Amino acid sequence: MLFLVVFATLLISTYGQPIDTVAVNQDTLGNYNLQFNVPGISRIEHRDVFGNVNGAFSYIDPYGIVRQTQFTSGAHGVHAVGTDIPVPVPDTPEVAQAKAEHLAILHAAYLTAPPSPRFFHF
């Protein structure tokens, strides 16, 4: 994947503007390579025979800022990395303590609860 990102960056920086390109290569095993470049938008993607997809895309927003995202997808799920993807706000100490107390109460209630009846158990 790093090669794809470096290649896209070099392509854009070399020519100033992306070249209008659409290229797709695929085989009968499920592998494919996709490259898409038009002014302001770029995408590179690769899929292997196991269904794992790696790629990156970028675009220029209305303010002229280049937005870039890299992603992977496969059996492990979808993971995207980019500066524009929001991240969760970390818990404050008070919230962390409240969560811990709540989980402790739930766990204690679970341990003291009578077992549920098992209907139709043979």
Short mmCIF file of C-alpha atoms in Angstrom, two decimals:
data_model
loop_
_atom_site.label_atom_id
_atom_site.label_comp_id
_atom_site.label_asym_id
_atom_site.label_seq_id
_atom_site.Cartn_x
_atom_site.Cartn_y
_atom_site.Cartn_z
CA MET A 1 0.00 0.00 0.00
CA LEU A 2 2.85 2.35 0.76
CA PHE A 3 4.01 1.96 -2.83
CA LEU A 4 0.59 3.04 -4.08
CA VAL A 5 0.54 6.14 -1.90
CA VAL A 6 4.09 7.09 -2.87
CA PHE A 7 3.31 6.51 -6.55
CA ALA A 8 0.20 8.70 -6.41
CA THR A 9 2.08 11.44 -4.58
CA LEU A 10 4.93 11.35 -7.09
CA LEU A 11 2.52 11.39 -10.00
CA ILE A 12 0.70 14.44 -8.69
CA SER A 13 3.85 16.30 -7.68
CA THR A 14 5.63 15.53 -10.96
CA TYR A 15 2.92 16.85 -13.23
CA GLY A 16 1.41 19.50 -10.98
CA GLN A 17 -2.06 18.26 -11.83
CA PRO A 18 -3.13 14.63 -12.07
CA ILE A 19 -3.29 13.25 -15.58
CA ASP A 20 -6.77 12.20 -16.71
CA THR A 21 -6.42 8.45 -16.33
CA VAL A 22 -8.69 5.50 -15.75
CA ALA A 23 -6.92 2.15 -15.71
CA VAL A 24 -8.36 -1.16 -14.53
CA ASN A 25 -6.58 -4.52 -14.62
CA GLN A 26 -8.22 -7.66 -13.32
CA ASP A 27 -7.95 -11.41 -13.63
CA THR A 28 -10.25 -14.37 -13.14
CA LEU A 29 -8.93 -15.03 -9.62
CA GLY A 30 -10.42 -11.86 -8.13
CA ASN A 31 -7.31 -9.68 -8.24
CA TYR A 32 -7.65 -6.18 -9.61
CA ASN A 33 -5.81 -2.88 -9.78
CA LEU A 34 -7.63 0.40 -10.26
CA GLN A 35 -6.17 3.81 -10.97
CA PHE A 36 -8.35 6.87 -11.48
CA ASN A 37 -6.99 10.38 -11.89
CA VAL A 38 -8.80 13.51 -12.99
CA PRO A 39 -8.06 17.10 -11.98
CA GLY A 40 -8.82 17.39 -8.29
CA ILE A 41 -9.57 13.70 -7.64
CA SER A 42 -7.29 10.66 -7.46
CA ARG A 43 -7.86 7.04 -6.43
CA ILE A 44 -5.65 3.96 -6.43
CA GLU A 45 -6.92 0.57 -5.29
CA HIS A 46 -5.66 -3.02 -5.30
CA ARG A 47 -7.52 -6.23 -4.42
CA ASP A 48 -5.84 -9.59 -3.96
CA VAL A 49 -7.20 -13.10 -4.39
CA PHE A 50 -8.11 -13.27 -0.68
CA GLY A 51 -10.41 -10.25 -0.93
CA ASN A 52 -8.06 -7.83 0.82
CA VAL A 53 -8.33 -4.33 -0.61
CA ASN A 54 -5.70 -1.61 -0.14
CA GLY A 55 -5.90 1.84 -1.57
CA ALA A 56 -5.91 5.56 -1.22
CA PHE A 57 -7.85 8.48 -2.53
CA SER A 58 -7.49 12.22 -2.46
CA TYR A 59 -9.45 15.21 -3.58
CA ILE A 60 -9.21 18.96 -3.44
CA ASP A 61 -11.97 20.49 -1.33
CA PRO A 62 -13.70 23.79 -2.18
CA TYR A 63 -11.08 25.68 -0.11
CA GLY A 64 -8.20 24.25 -2.15
CA ILE A 65 -7.02 21.86 0.57
CA VAL A 66 -5.93 18.38 -0.53
CA ARG A 67 -7.76 15.75 1.51
CA GLN A 68 -6.13 12.30 1.57
CA THR A 69 -7.31 8.97 2.96
CA GLN A 70 -5.66 5.54 2.91
CA PHE A 71 -7.71 2.42 3.53
CA THR A 72 -7.55 -1.34 3.89
CA SER A 73 -10.40 -3.82 3.83
CA GLY A 74 -10.61 -7.57 4.29
CA ALA A 75 -11.41 -10.23 6.84
CA HIS A 76 -10.32 -7.83 9.59
CA GLY A 77 -12.89 -5.22 8.52
CA VAL A 78 -12.46 -1.79 7.00
CA HIS A 79 -9.79 0.57 8.32
CA ALA A 80 -9.31 4.08 7.01
CA VAL A 81 -6.55 6.48 7.97
CA GLY A 82 -6.62 10.15 7.19
CA THR A 83 -6.39 13.53 8.84
CA ASP A 84 -10.07 14.25 8.18
CA ILE A 85 -11.44 11.18 9.95
CA PRO A 86 -12.76 12.11 13.38
CA VAL A 87 -11.39 10.30 16.42
CA PRO A 88 -13.30 9.68 19.65
CA VAL A 89 -12.81 12.18 22.43
CA PRO A 90 -10.93 10.55 25.32
CA ASP A 91 -12.86 10.09 28.56
CA THR A 92 -12.25 12.57 31.33
CA PRO A 93 -11.18 11.03 34.66
CA GLU A 94 -14.71 11.54 36.01
CA VAL A 95 -16.31 9.74 33.07
CA ALA A 96 -13.78 6.89 33.25
CA GLN A 97 -14.53 6.47 36.97
CA ALA A 98 -18.31 6.51 36.37
CA LYS A 99 -17.94 3.85 33.66
CA ALA A 100 -15.82 1.65 35.94
CA GLU A 101 -18.32 1.98 38.81
CA HIS A 102 -21.22 1.17 36.50
CA LEU A 103 -19.50 -1.95 35.17
CA ALA A 104 -18.65 -3.06 38.72
CA ILE A 105 -22.32 -2.74 39.75
CA LEU A 106 -23.44 -4.69 36.69
CA HIS A 107 -20.91 -7.42 37.37
CA ALA A 108 -21.97 -7.68 41.02
CA ALA A 109 -25.63 -7.91 39.99
CA TYR A 110 -24.79 -10.64 37.49
CA LEU A 111 -22.95 -12.66 40.15
CA THR A 112 -25.79 -12.40 42.70
CA ALA A 113 -28.69 -13.01 40.29
CA PRO A 114 -30.33 -16.44 40.45
CA PRO A 115 -29.75 -18.61 37.41
CA SER A 116 -32.38 -18.23 34.75
CA PRO A 117 -34.65 -21.25 34.20
CA ARG A 118 -33.73 -23.47 31.30
CA PHE A 119 -36.96 -24.35 29.57
CA PHE A 120 -37.04 -27.25 27.16
CA HIS A 121 -33.65 -28.50 28.31
CA PHE A 122 -33.26 -32.19 27.53
#
